[in-house]
Amino acid sequence: MTISRRDLLKSASAAAGLASLPAGMAGAATSPSTSPPPFELSTGLVEQELKAGAPKTRLWGFNGSVPGPVLRYRKGDRARILVSNGLSVDTAVHWHGVRVPNPMDGVPFVTQDPIKPGGKLLYEYPLLDSGTFWYHPHQSSFEQVPRGLYGAYIVAESKPIEVDQDVVWLLSDVKLGADGQQVEDYGRILDLANEGRIGNQVLVNGKAAGAAQTLDVRRGERIRLRLINAASARIFRLSLAGHVMTAIAFDGQAVQPHPVEQITLGPGMRIDLVIDCLQAAGAVFSMTDAGHRGAGEIARLAYSREKSLREKPMAAAIRLVPNQMAEPDLKRAQDHYIVFQGGMRGAPVIGTIDGKPAKINEIMEKEGITWTMNYSAQHEHALMHEPLFHFKKGAHIALHMINETDFAHPMHMHGHFFRVVAINGKKTRFQERRDTVMMGPRENVDIAFVADNPGEWMFHCHILDHSAGGMMGTIAVQ
Ligand SMILES: [Cu+2]
């Protein structure tokens, strides 16, 4: 028997009591009178000055700004977010890194129907984990994200670590023409098959990166800095002069605190840092990017002339309490493999697309597909597609990823965190938990997790042009 994705979707939506309702109806139809009103998040057109004195750039944003508002919760809260679509195209919102029930995951045609122009959808789920997350559409992401639809999503620990400032730097970029407007060349096959569409202006919290991005600090202060890469293709390699950056979390999940000199932050990835500011009053230090098409200075720490807050680092512990989740046991894990092929310098020879075998050069020409995962590729909104894997709920999984391409791919799994077990066969030092892991060119990455969240979940490259070009699949847990 063949069941179309749309049928599955209908039953899943019905089971969850979900509906894409016309404007003005969703709140009344879905919230019991005792609940507080949901937080409202609306997509729409935005005009924003990206640089002081520059003409305003036309963008798409949430609640009238790029990035959208920082969503702030505490672990154990229930998120209730009413998304309304003020755009003239369909959309849907994904809560990147938040472990949600499948119907709340925001992936059109996989976990929900798209939200139509003028439509609304209430997303509601408990927050199991603390951490640094973010949100963005999963509909035509290669266009909707770089147009400006993204925002930070912070879930505080039950007992946060003690710091003087808790700062979010959401990094992204825009590709601007001479007129100061975005170049609207989304989804070019050349970008799909290469590094992706990389902008020419890096933004920090929606403003041009560089000297104007100054964080005022006082000697002796302890800063918690949360970095989020919301760019659609740019990989950052960040360093900070004059300070030790201590990593305390990757993708929102606690890691053994350790110093990091250069941070590789691919699209979708996050890092939480603790920085003790122990330099002299009046001094200025830069965070710089040396990534591919290095952007140079991103932002600055500028010391005030005030008296020191303290002369040595704050004594309080910086280790985060790990979130509770099932721990994979490699001894009893099932081994599975994914081979990645494609790209401009190494197209795969043969593959299947939406279940049908085809020669890849034909696929590239006719379908705009440039990558395969296990010799198959999926259109972003394919209605018929076999999941890459079917896992039994509770199964321990060791997934071996083999990158046969000349490109880096930040691979993102929905609904689960995994341990990064080994890179090129070498055990990683911290066995860190992540939802997005950077797979370097020609690199093999082994991850492990317990498939305990039922549903069909996306597993895709977070270079959004790559996922649009076929590097997008699903895993099914039941
Ligand atoms: Cu990729």
mmCIF file of N, CA, C and O in Angstrom, residues 329-370:
data_model
loop_
_atom_site.group_PDB
_atom_site.id
_atom_site.type_symbol
_atom_site.label_atom_id
_atom_site.label_comp_id
_atom_site.label_asym_id
_atom_site.label_seq_id
_atom_site.Cartn_x
_atom_site.Cartn_y
_atom_site.Cartn_z
ATOM 1 N N ASP A 329 24.190 3.950 23.485
ATOM 2 C CA ASP A 329 25.146 2.934 23.931
ATOM 3 C C ASP A 329 25.742 2.303 22.669
ATOM 4 O O ASP A 329 25.064 1.572 21.949
ATOM 5 N N LEU A 330 27.008 2.625 22.403
ATOM 6 C CA LEU A 330 27.620 2.185 21.139
ATOM 7 C C LEU A 330 27.707 0.664 21.048
ATOM 8 O O LEU A 330 27.688 0.100 19.955
ATOM 9 N N LYS A 331 27.782 0.001 22.190
ATOM 10 C CA LYS A 331 27.922 -1.469 22.157
ATOM 11 C C LYS A 331 26.692 -2.134 21.560
ATOM 12 O O LYS A 331 26.792 -3.176 20.933
ATOM 13 N N ARG A 332 25.541 -1.526 21.797
ATOM 14 C CA ARG A 332 24.349 -2.171 21.231
ATOM 15 C C ARG A 332 23.713 -1.334 20.114
ATOM 16 O O ARG A 332 22.556 -1.546 19.746
ATOM 17 N N ALA A 333 24.481 -0.380 19.594
ATOM 18 C CA ALA A 333 23.917 0.470 18.540
ATOM 19 C C ALA A 333 23.896 -0.262 17.203
ATOM 20 O O ALA A 333 24.786 -1.050 16.896
ATOM 21 N N GLN A 334 22.859 0.041 16.409
ATOM 22 C CA GLN A 334 22.825 -0.458 15.020
ATOM 23 C C GLN A 334 23.640 0.499 14.169
ATOM 24 O O GLN A 334 23.481 1.707 14.288
ATOM 25 N N ASP A 335 24.478 -0.053 13.289
ATOM 26 C CA ASP A 335 25.286 0.785 12.397
ATOM 27 C C ASP A 335 24.509 1.091 11.116
ATOM 28 O O ASP A 335 23.921 0.191 10.517
ATOM 29 N N HIS A 336 24.532 2.348 10.724
ATOM 30 C CA HIS A 336 23.943 2.763 9.445
ATOM 31 C C HIS A 336 24.913 3.713 8.755
ATOM 32 O O HIS A 336 25.708 4.375 9.418
ATOM 33 N N TYR A 337 24.815 3.790 7.448
ATOM 34 C CA TYR A 337 25.785 4.564 6.666
ATOM 35 C C TYR A 337 25.059 5.528 5.729
ATOM 36 O O TYR A 337 24.019 5.182 5.168
ATOM 37 N N ILE A 338 25.644 6.708 5.575
ATOM 38 C CA ILE A 338 25.151 7.630 4.535
ATOM 39 C C ILE A 338 26.345 8.116 3.733
ATOM 40 O O ILE A 338 27.308 8.641 4.296
ATOM 41 N N VAL A 339 26.278 7.942 2.437
ATOM 42 C CA VAL A 339 27.300 8.472 1.530
ATOM 43 C C VAL A 339 26.744 9.749 0.897
ATOM 44 O O VAL A 339 25.618 9.750 0.397
ATOM 45 N N PHE A 340 27.558 10.810 0.943
ATOM 46 C CA PHE A 340 27.172 12.083 0.334
ATOM 47 C C PHE A 340 27.981 12.265 -0.936
ATOM 48 O O PHE A 340 29.201 12.126 -0.922
ATOM 49 N N GLN A 341 27.295 12.580 -2.033
ATOM 50 C CA GLN A 341 27.999 12.820 -3.288
ATOM 51 C C GLN A 341 27.444 14.059 -3.967
ATOM 52 O O GLN A 341 26.347 14.506 -3.644
ATOM 53 N N GLY A 342 28.227 14.576 -4.899
ATOM 54 C CA GLY A 342 27.727 15.668 -5.723
ATOM 55 C C GLY A 342 28.557 16.931 -5.624
ATOM 56 O O GLY A 342 29.682 16.935 -5.160
ATOM 57 N N GLY A 343 27.970 18.004 -6.107
ATOM 58 C CA GLY A 343 28.658 19.286 -6.140
ATOM 59 C C GLY A 343 29.373 19.495 -7.450
ATOM 60 O O GLY A 343 29.524 18.582 -8.261
ATOM 61 N N MET A 344 29.856 20.723 -7.644
ATOM 62 C CA MET A 344 30.424 21.129 -8.919
ATOM 63 C C MET A 344 31.642 20.308 -9.309
ATOM 64 O O MET A 344 31.874 20.060 -10.471
ATOM 65 N N ARG A 345 32.440 19.918 -8.312
ATOM 66 C CA ARG A 345 33.684 19.230 -8.655
ATOM 67 C C ARG A 345 33.588 17.726 -8.434
ATOM 68 O O ARG A 345 34.585 17.081 -8.208
ATOM 69 N N GLY A 346 32.438 17.136 -8.484
ATOM 70 C CA GLY A 346 32.365 15.696 -8.266
ATOM 71 C C GLY A 346 30.937 15.198 -8.287
ATOM 72 O O GLY A 346 30.458 14.654 -7.306
ATOM 73 N N ALA A 347 30.287 15.430 -9.403
ATOM 74 C CA ALA A 347 28.885 15.037 -9.496
ATOM 75 C C ALA A 347 28.750 13.522 -9.390
ATOM 76 O O ALA A 347 29.563 12.789 -9.927
ATOM 77 N N PRO A 348 27.735 13.031 -8.673
ATOM 78 C CA PRO A 348 27.493 11.600 -8.651
ATOM 79 C C PRO A 348 27.037 11.130 -10.033
ATOM 80 O O PRO A 348 26.542 11.911 -10.829
ATOM 81 N N VAL A 349 27.230 9.848 -10.300
ATOM 82 C CA VAL A 349 26.952 9.321 -11.626
ATOM 83 C C VAL A 349 25.487 8.940 -11.776
ATOM 84 O O VAL A 349 24.860 9.178 -12.786
ATOM 85 N N ILE A 350 24.964 8.345 -10.738
ATOM 86 C CA ILE A 350 23.595 7.844 -10.859
ATOM 87 C C ILE A 350 22.892 8.007 -9.524
ATOM 88 O O ILE A 350 23.531 8.048 -8.478
ATOM 89 N N GLY A 351 21.605 8.165 -9.569
ATOM 90 C CA GLY A 351 20.864 8.293 -8.323
ATOM 91 C C GLY A 351 19.392 8.088 -8.568
ATOM 92 O O GLY A 351 18.966 7.823 -9.690
ATOM 93 N N THR A 352 18.625 8.174 -7.502
ATOM 94 C CA THR A 352 17.185 8.142 -7.675
ATOM 95 C C THR A 352 16.651 9.470 -7.186
ATOM 96 O O THR A 352 17.191 10.055 -6.257
ATOM 97 N N ILE A 353 15.635 9.925 -7.842
ATOM 98 C CA ILE A 353 15.004 11.146 -7.354
ATOM 99 C C ILE A 353 13.530 10.861 -7.129
ATOM 100 O O ILE A 353 12.859 10.332 -8.012
ATOM 101 N N ASP A 354 13.084 11.145 -5.924
ATOM 102 C CA ASP A 354 11.715 10.844 -5.518
ATOM 103 C C ASP A 354 11.363 9.399 -5.901
ATOM 104 O O ASP A 354 10.297 9.126 -6.436
ATOM 105 N N GLY A 355 12.321 8.509 -5.677
ATOM 106 C CA GLY A 355 12.065 7.086 -5.877
ATOM 107 C C GLY A 355 12.351 6.564 -7.267
ATOM 108 O O GLY A 355 12.355 5.361 -7.494
ATOM 109 N N LYS A 356 12.609 7.449 -8.250
ATOM 110 C CA LYS A 356 12.817 6.987 -9.627
ATOM 111 C C LYS A 356 14.303 7.058 -9.987
ATOM 112 O O LYS A 356 14.932 8.095 -9.795
ATOM 113 N N PRO A 357 14.871 5.964 -10.514
ATOM 114 C CA PRO A 357 16.282 6.001 -10.885
ATOM 115 C C PRO A 357 16.531 6.977 -12.039
ATOM 116 O O PRO A 357 15.679 7.127 -12.915
ATOM 117 N N ALA A 358 17.669 7.616 -12.014
ATOM 118 C CA ALA A 358 17.971 8.564 -13.091
ATOM 119 C C ALA A 358 19.472 8.793 -13.146
ATOM 120 O O ALA A 358 20.177 8.609 -12.163
ATOM 121 N N LYS A 359 19.926 9.197 -14.308
ATOM 122 C CA LYS A 359 21.324 9.599 -14.444
ATOM 123 C C LYS A 359 21.474 11.004 -13.887
ATOM 124 O O LYS A 359 20.639 11.862 -14.143
ATOM 125 N N ILE A 360 22.571 11.216 -13.162
ATOM 126 C CA ILE A 360 22.643 12.462 -12.411
ATOM 127 C C ILE A 360 22.758 13.686 -13.315
ATOM 128 O O ILE A 360 22.246 14.753 -12.988
ATOM 129 N N ASN A 361 23.402 13.541 -14.470
ATOM 130 C CA ASN A 361 23.487 14.727 -15.327
ATOM 131 C C ASN A 361 22.099 15.140 -15.802
ATOM 132 O O ASN A 361 21.793 16.321 -15.934
ATOM 133 N N GLU A 362 21.227 14.128 -15.996
ATOM 134 C CA GLU A 362 19.835 14.456 -16.366
ATOM 135 C C GLU A 362 19.119 15.102 -15.186
ATOM 136 O O GLU A 362 18.366 16.062 -15.337
ATOM 137 N N ILE A 363 19.410 14.547 -13.994
ATOM 138 C CA ILE A 363 18.780 15.100 -12.797
ATOM 139 C C ILE A 363 19.179 16.554 -12.637
ATOM 140 O O ILE A 363 18.351 17.423 -12.386
ATOM 141 N N MET A 364 20.475 16.824 -12.850
ATOM 142 C CA MET A 364 20.953 18.195 -12.661
ATOM 143 C C MET A 364 20.274 19.142 -13.628
ATOM 144 O O MET A 364 19.827 20.215 -13.250
ATOM 145 N N GLU A 365 20.208 18.701 -14.885
ATOM 146 C CA GLU A 365 19.640 19.598 -15.888
ATOM 147 C C GLU A 365 18.141 19.784 -15.707
ATOM 148 O O GLU A 365 17.627 20.898 -15.760
ATOM 149 N N LYS A 366 17.456 18.669 -15.463
ATOM 150 C CA LYS A 366 15.999 18.753 -15.453
ATOM 151 C C LYS A 366 15.443 19.160 -14.101
ATOM 152 O O LYS A 366 14.417 19.803 -14.017
ATOM 153 N N GLU A 367 16.100 18.730 -13.045
ATOM 154 C CA GLU A 367 15.484 18.888 -11.724
ATOM 155 C C GLU A 367 16.218 19.872 -10.830
ATOM 156 O O GLU A 367 15.756 20.167 -9.729
ATOM 157 N N GLY A 368 17.386 20.361 -11.250
ATOM 158 C CA GLY A 368 18.131 21.268 -10.393
ATOM 159 C C GLY A 368 18.712 20.592 -9.167
ATOM 160 O O GLY A 368 18.952 21.225 -8.146
ATOM 161 N N ILE A 369 18.912 19.289 -9.251
ATOM 162 C CA ILE A 369 19.463 18.535 -8.117
ATOM 163 C C ILE A 369 20.963 18.385 -8.312
ATOM 164 O O ILE A 369 21.415 18.004 -9.390
ATOM 165 N N THR A 370 21.738 18.694 -7.283
ATOM 166 C CA THR A 370 23.190 18.650 -7.443
ATOM 167 C C THR A 370 23.874 17.761 -6.413
ATOM 168 O O THR A 370 25.080 17.601 -6.455
#
